[in-house]
Short mmCIF file of C-alpha atoms in Angstrom, two decimals:
data_model
loop_
_atom_site.label_atom_id
_atom_site.label_comp_id
_atom_site.label_asym_id
_atom_site.label_seq_id
_atom_site.Cartn_x
_atom_site.Cartn_y
_atom_site.Cartn_z
CA MET A 211 -10.44 90.44 -73.58
CA LYS A 212 -7.12 89.07 -73.05
CA ARG A 213 -5.75 85.34 -73.31
CA ILE A 214 -2.59 83.76 -72.49
CA GLN A 215 -0.38 82.74 -75.35
CA SER A 216 2.24 81.04 -73.70
CA ALA A 217 3.58 80.86 -69.98
CA CYS A 218 6.36 79.12 -68.22
CA ILE A 219 7.90 79.69 -65.00
CA CYS A 220 11.57 79.65 -63.93
CA GLN A 221 12.51 78.25 -60.68
CA ILE A 222 15.81 77.24 -58.79
CA LEU A 223 14.91 74.51 -56.64
CA HIS A 224 17.36 73.60 -53.72
CA PHE A 225 16.61 70.20 -52.18
CA GLN A 226 18.58 70.45 -48.68
CA LEU A 227 19.54 68.09 -46.05
CA LYS A 228 17.49 67.45 -43.03
CA GLU A 229 19.23 68.74 -39.57
CA GLY A 230 20.47 66.08 -37.50
CA VAL A 231 20.38 63.64 -39.99
CA ASP A 232 23.57 61.49 -41.09
CA PRO A 233 24.93 63.05 -43.90
CA VAL A 234 25.60 60.14 -46.05
CA TYR A 235 22.09 58.92 -45.48
CA GLY A 236 20.70 62.72 -45.80
CA ALA A 237 22.49 63.00 -49.21
CA LYS A 238 20.52 59.83 -50.66
CA ALA A 239 17.41 61.13 -49.17
CA VAL A 240 17.81 64.24 -50.86
CA ARG A 241 18.61 62.37 -54.39
CA GLU A 242 15.40 60.55 -53.85
CA GLU A 243 13.53 63.57 -53.32
CA ALA A 244 14.67 65.21 -56.20
CA ASP A 245 14.22 62.33 -58.44
CA HIS A 246 10.50 62.01 -57.24
CA TYR A 247 9.92 65.71 -58.02
CA LYS A 248 11.05 65.08 -61.56
CA LYS A 249 8.99 61.89 -61.72
CA GLN A 250 5.88 63.95 -60.41
CA LEU A 251 6.54 66.45 -63.35
CA ASP A 252 6.41 63.67 -65.87
CA ARG A 253 3.36 61.80 -64.14
CA SER A 254 1.40 65.05 -64.14
CA LYS A 255 2.37 65.83 -67.84
CA THR A 256 3.95 68.79 -67.14
CA GLN A 257 6.30 70.32 -69.84
CA TYR A 258 9.63 71.17 -68.25
CA LYS A 259 13.29 71.81 -69.28
CA ILE A 260 15.99 71.44 -66.56
CA LEU A 261 18.66 74.08 -67.24
CA GLU A 262 21.22 72.87 -64.65
CA GLU A 263 21.43 70.45 -61.98
CA LYS A 264 24.26 69.97 -59.43
CA THR A 265 24.92 68.24 -56.39
CA LEU A 266 26.40 70.86 -53.83
CA PRO A 267 29.29 69.94 -51.58
CA ASP A 268 27.17 69.35 -48.37
CA GLY A 269 25.17 66.72 -50.42
CA SER A 270 22.19 68.90 -51.28
CA VAL A 271 20.91 69.29 -54.94
CA MET A 272 20.15 72.44 -56.75
CA ILE A 273 17.92 72.38 -59.95
CA LYS A 274 17.54 75.12 -62.29
CA ILE A 275 14.04 74.64 -64.19
CA ILE A 276 11.80 76.00 -66.90
CA LYS A 277 8.30 74.64 -66.70
CA GLN A 278 4.79 74.90 -67.79
CA TYR A 279 2.88 77.65 -65.66
CA ASN A 280 -0.70 76.02 -64.96
CA GLN A 281 -2.02 74.31 -68.01
CA SER A 282 -0.97 77.26 -70.30
CA PRO A 283 0.67 76.55 -73.43
CA VAL A 284 4.49 76.66 -73.36
CA GLY A 285 5.26 78.27 -76.97
CA ASP A 286 9.02 78.75 -77.57
CA TYR A 287 10.08 78.65 -73.93
CA LEU A 288 10.93 74.92 -74.11
CA LYS A 289 12.70 74.56 -77.32
#
């Protein structure tokens, strides 16, 4: 029988501006969407570590994150 000892997933998320939206409003909406994503992780008690977060010249946001996979233990991944 096998059991998962620890598991995490590494993702690069790109929060993009919607087409046809004013760039100033679009950049604000993207920032709010990225913040909402992080708050949702906190609410669901998902363990995570943001490795890199940057705002690109077009106003979109790129986040590189390691997060808990399902409800598996995270082991040494998030130290």
